[in-house]
Amino acid sequence: MSLKEKIRSMISNFEMLNKQEIETLLEKTIVDEFKKGTLLLREGQVPTKCFMVVEGCVREYLIKDGEEISTAFFTEGDTFTPPSRKGSPSNHYWECAEDCILTISDKGYEEEIRAAIPRLDSIFQEIAIEKINKSKEEWSQFVSSSPEERYLNLFKTKPHLLERIPHHQIASYLGIKPQSLSRIRKRIIDQKK
C-alpha cells in the first residue's frame, strides 16, 4: 500500500468525514520522516504542532526525580496533540521510539483546512469528546487495577507495543519497576505451562 493510500485509510477512520472532505484533507496533508530518537517536543517548549502516526511509534514521557516516566505510546493511526492550546510550556517529551512517518499540522494548516471544510470544527469537537471519554475510561481502569492486570490489559489491547518498546519503558508506562515486570511476565508464563 502506498503512503498516500495508508494516509487515506487512516483519515477514513474518522467516520464523520465524507469522501470529498477526505480527499481535501489528503491533498493538503503535510508528511515528514523522522529518525528513531528524534525529539519532537521537549519539556519547557511551547508545543505548536499536532501529529498523526503513519508509520512507527512515538513515546510520550516526562522526567520526575531524574527518571523517565512513559505516559503514552502513539502508533499507526494515532493522533497526538499538545495538552493545552493556550501556549503553555510542555511538561512532556515526544520522542520517536522508532523511525517514523508522521503527518504534521500547525495553526496555519488548521486555518487553511477549516476554510476548505467549514464543518470541521464540529468534527474536531466530536473527535475530542471521543478521545476524552476514551482517556477517562483508560485512566479509571489503570488506577483500579493491579500491575499484573495492567500488563494483561496492555497485552490484550496493544500487544504490538510489547514487541516494539524496550521493557524498561513498558514497566514505566505500567507504573512499575523493570524487575516487577519481569516477575509478572514469568508468573504468567509459568501459569500457562
GROMACS .gro file of C-alpha atoms in nm:
model
  193
    1MET     CA    1   0.000   0.000   0.000
    2SER     CA    2   0.140   0.340  -0.095
    3LEU     CA    3   0.196   0.611   0.164
    4LYS     CA    4  -0.093   0.814   0.020
    5GLU     CA    5  -0.325   0.511   0.045
    6LYS     CA    6  -0.220   0.450   0.408
    7ILE     CA    7  -0.299   0.810   0.498
    8ARG     CA    8  -0.632   0.796   0.311
    9SER     CA    9  -0.722   0.480   0.503
   10MET     CA   10  -0.634   0.641   0.837
   11ILE     CA   11  -0.828   0.960   0.762
   12SER     CA   12  -1.123   0.745   0.652
   13ASN     CA   13  -1.142   0.605   1.007
   14PHE     CA   14  -1.294   0.939   1.109
   15GLU     CA   15  -1.640   0.827   1.002
   16MET     CA   16  -1.788   1.179   1.019
   17LEU     CA   17  -1.595   1.280   0.706
   18ASN     CA   18  -1.737   1.234   0.357
   19LYS     CA   19  -1.528   1.130   0.054
   20GLN     CA   20  -1.474   1.485  -0.071
   21GLU     CA   21  -1.357   1.601   0.273
   22ILE     CA   22  -1.118   1.306   0.300
   23GLU     CA   23  -0.966   1.392  -0.039
   24THR     CA   24  -0.934   1.761   0.061
   25LEU     CA   25  -0.753   1.663   0.379
   26LEU     CA   26  -0.531   1.419   0.191
   27GLU     CA   27  -0.438   1.681  -0.067
   28LYS     CA   28  -0.334   1.932   0.200
   29THR     CA   29  -0.166   1.690   0.441
   30ILE     CA   30   0.196   1.759   0.531
   31VAL     CA   31   0.406   1.444   0.582
   32ASP     CA   32   0.762   1.410   0.710
   33GLU     CA   33   1.003   1.136   0.817
   34PHE     CA   34   1.186   1.128   1.149
   35LYS     CA   35   1.466   0.901   1.269
   36LYS     CA   36   1.446   0.695   1.586
   37GLY     CA   37   1.548   0.913   1.881
   38THR     CA   38   1.426   1.241   1.729
   39LEU     CA   39   1.266   1.466   1.991
   40LEU     CA   40   0.953   1.627   1.851
   41LEU     CA   41   0.889   1.813   2.177
   42ARG     CA   42   1.094   1.883   2.489
   43GLU     CA   43   0.988   1.978   2.839
   44GLY     CA   44   0.962   2.357   2.860
   45GLN     CA   45   0.891   2.408   2.489
   46VAL     CA   46   0.561   2.556   2.384
   47PRO     CA   47   0.405   2.294   2.156
   48THR     CA   48   0.275   2.427   1.826
   49LYS     CA   49   0.222   2.111   1.620
   50CYS     CA   50  -0.017   1.817   1.610
   51PHE     CA   51   0.075   1.480   1.460
   52MET     CA   52  -0.070   1.156   1.329
   53VAL     CA   53   0.148   0.844   1.308
   54VAL     CA   54   0.151   0.689   0.961
   55GLU     CA   55   0.437   0.450   1.038
   56GLY     CA   56   0.638   0.399   1.355
   57CYS     CA   57   0.592   0.472   1.722
   58VAL     CA   58   0.625   0.789   1.929
   59ARG     CA   59   0.670   0.776   2.306
   60GLU     CA   60   0.544   1.047   2.537
   61TYR     CA   61   0.728   1.075   2.867
   62LEU     CA   62   0.814   1.312   3.147
   63ILE     CA   63   1.108   1.326   3.383
   64LYS     CA   64   1.044   1.306   3.756
   65ASP     CA   65   1.324   1.289   4.010
   66GLY     CA   66   1.569   1.228   3.725
   67GLU     CA   67   1.375   0.926   3.596
   68GLU     CA   68   1.189   0.897   3.266
   69ILE     CA   69   0.824   0.800   3.311
   70SER     CA   70   0.646   0.685   2.995
   71THR     CA   71   0.292   0.825   2.980
   72ALA     CA   72   0.178   0.721   2.630
   73PHE     CA   73   0.277   0.544   2.311
   74PHE     CA   74   0.137   0.651   1.976
   75THR     CA   75   0.141   0.407   1.684
   76GLU     CA   76  -0.009   0.383   1.338
   77GLY     CA   77  -0.333   0.582   1.310
   78ASP     CA   78  -0.295   0.756   1.648
   79THR     CA   79  -0.308   1.133   1.667
   80PHE     CA   80  -0.143   1.335   1.940
   81THR     CA   81  -0.176   1.700   2.022
   82PRO     CA   82  -0.047   1.942   2.284
   83PRO     CA   83  -0.229   1.904   2.615
   84SER     CA   84  -0.315   2.275   2.607
   85ARG     CA   85  -0.384   2.523   2.327
   86LYS     CA   86  -0.308   2.819   2.549
   87GLY     CA   87   0.061   2.832   2.466
   88SER     CA   88   0.179   2.695   2.798
   89PRO     CA   89   0.510   2.508   2.808
   90SER     CA   90   0.501   2.130   2.791
   91ASN     CA   91   0.577   1.903   3.085
   92HIS     CA   92   0.634   1.615   2.843
   93TYR     CA   93   0.873   1.496   2.578
   94TRP     CA   94   0.766   1.336   2.249
   95GLU     CA   95   1.037   1.105   2.117
   96CYS     CA   96   1.036   0.883   1.809
   97ALA     CA   97   1.076   0.534   1.956
   98GLU     CA   98   1.124   0.402   1.600
   99ASP     CA   99   1.186   0.558   1.260
  100CYS     CA  100   0.858   0.740   1.193
  101ILE     CA  101   0.649   0.887   0.916
  102LEU     CA  102   0.411   1.145   1.060
  103THR     CA  103   0.152   1.389   0.933
  104ILE     CA  104   0.204   1.734   1.078
  105SER     CA  105  -0.035   2.019   1.136
  106ASP     CA  106   0.001   2.357   1.294
  107LYS     CA  107  -0.223   2.660   1.340
  108GLY     CA  108  -0.177   2.780   0.981
  109TYR     CA  109  -0.262   2.436   0.842
  110GLU     CA  110  -0.570   2.412   1.064
  111GLU     CA  111  -0.694   2.754   0.949
  112GLU     CA  112  -0.648   2.652   0.585
  113ILE     CA  113  -0.832   2.322   0.640
  114ARG     CA  114  -1.116   2.492   0.831
  115ALA     CA  115  -1.161   2.734   0.539
  116ALA     CA  116  -1.176   2.439   0.295
  117ILE     CA  117  -1.406   2.229   0.516
  118PRO     CA  118  -1.633   2.464   0.717
  119ARG     CA  119  -1.794   2.191   0.929
  120LEU     CA  120  -1.453   2.073   1.052
  121ASP     CA  121  -1.491   2.248   1.389
  122SER     CA  122  -1.786   2.027   1.480
  123ILE     CA  123  -1.597   1.718   1.356
  124PHE     CA  124  -1.291   1.811   1.566
  125GLN     CA  125  -1.519   1.862   1.865
  126GLU     CA  126  -1.670   1.513   1.823
  127ILE     CA  127  -1.324   1.359   1.790
  128ALA     CA  128  -1.203   1.547   2.100
  129ILE     CA  129  -1.501   1.426   2.304
  130GLU     CA  130  -1.433   1.067   2.194
  131LYS     CA  131  -1.066   1.098   2.293
  132ILE     CA  132  -1.153   1.249   2.632
  133ASN     CA  133  -1.401   0.971   2.707
  134LYS     CA  134  -1.152   0.704   2.600
  135SER     CA  135  -0.880   0.862   2.816
  136LYS     CA  136  -1.112   0.874   3.119
  137GLU     CA  137  -1.201   0.508   3.070
  138GLU     CA  138  -0.832   0.408   3.037
  139TRP     CA  139  -0.737   0.612   3.345
  140SER     CA  140  -1.017   0.458   3.553
  141GLN     CA  141  -0.906   0.112   3.450
  142PHE     CA  142  -0.541   0.196   3.524
  143VAL     CA  143  -0.596   0.325   3.878
  144SER     CA  144  -0.835   0.045   3.972
  145SER     CA  145  -0.616  -0.243   3.855
  146SER     CA  146  -0.312  -0.425   3.987
  147PRO     CA  147   0.020  -0.413   3.798
  148GLU     CA  148  -0.046  -0.764   3.665
  149GLU     CA  149  -0.393  -0.662   3.545
  150ARG     CA  150  -0.241  -0.355   3.375
  151TYR     CA  151   0.011  -0.576   3.197
  152LEU     CA  152  -0.259  -0.824   3.088
  153ASN     CA  153  -0.475  -0.536   2.963
  154LEU     CA  154  -0.183  -0.395   2.764
  155PHE     CA  155  -0.116  -0.744   2.625
  156LYS     CA  156  -0.482  -0.769   2.523
  157THR     CA  157  -0.532  -0.417   2.382
  158LYS     CA  158  -0.187  -0.326   2.241
  159PRO     CA  159   0.020  -0.644   2.207
  160HIS     CA  160   0.232  -0.486   1.933
  161LEU     CA  161   0.384  -0.247   2.190
  162LEU     CA  162   0.537  -0.536   2.383
  163GLU     CA  163   0.742  -0.630   2.077
  164ARG     CA  164   0.836  -0.275   1.976
  165ILE     CA  165   0.917  -0.096   2.302
  166PRO     CA  166   1.202  -0.172   2.547
  167HIS     CA  167   1.077  -0.345   2.861
  168HIS     CA  168   1.201  -0.072   3.098
  169GLN     CA  169   0.978   0.178   2.911
  170ILE     CA  170   0.681  -0.061   2.925
  171ALA     CA  171   0.741  -0.105   3.300
  172SER     CA  172   0.748   0.272   3.346
  173TYR     CA  173   0.423   0.304   3.149
  174LEU     CA  174   0.262   0.043   3.375
  175GLY     CA  175   0.383   0.227   3.686
  176ILE     CA  176   0.623  -0.047   3.800
  177LYS     CA  177   0.995  -0.124   3.805
  178PRO     CA  178   1.151  -0.344   3.532
  179GLN     CA  179   1.217  -0.619   3.788
  180SER     CA  180   0.847  -0.629   3.876
  181LEU     CA  181   0.756  -0.656   3.507
  182SER     CA  182   0.998  -0.949   3.472
  183ARG     CA  183   0.835  -1.125   3.769
  184ILE     CA  184   0.486  -1.064   3.628
  185ARG     CA  185   0.585  -1.200   3.287
  186LYS     CA  186   0.750  -1.506   3.444
  187ARG     CA  187   0.445  -1.573   3.661
  188ILE     CA  188   0.214  -1.554   3.357
  189ILE     CA  189   0.437  -1.787   3.155
  190ASP     CA  190   0.456  -2.036   3.447
  191GLN     CA  191   0.075  -2.031   3.480
  192LYS     CA  192   0.036  -2.120   3.112
  193LYS     CA  193   0.260  -2.427   3.146
   0.00000   0.00000   0.00000
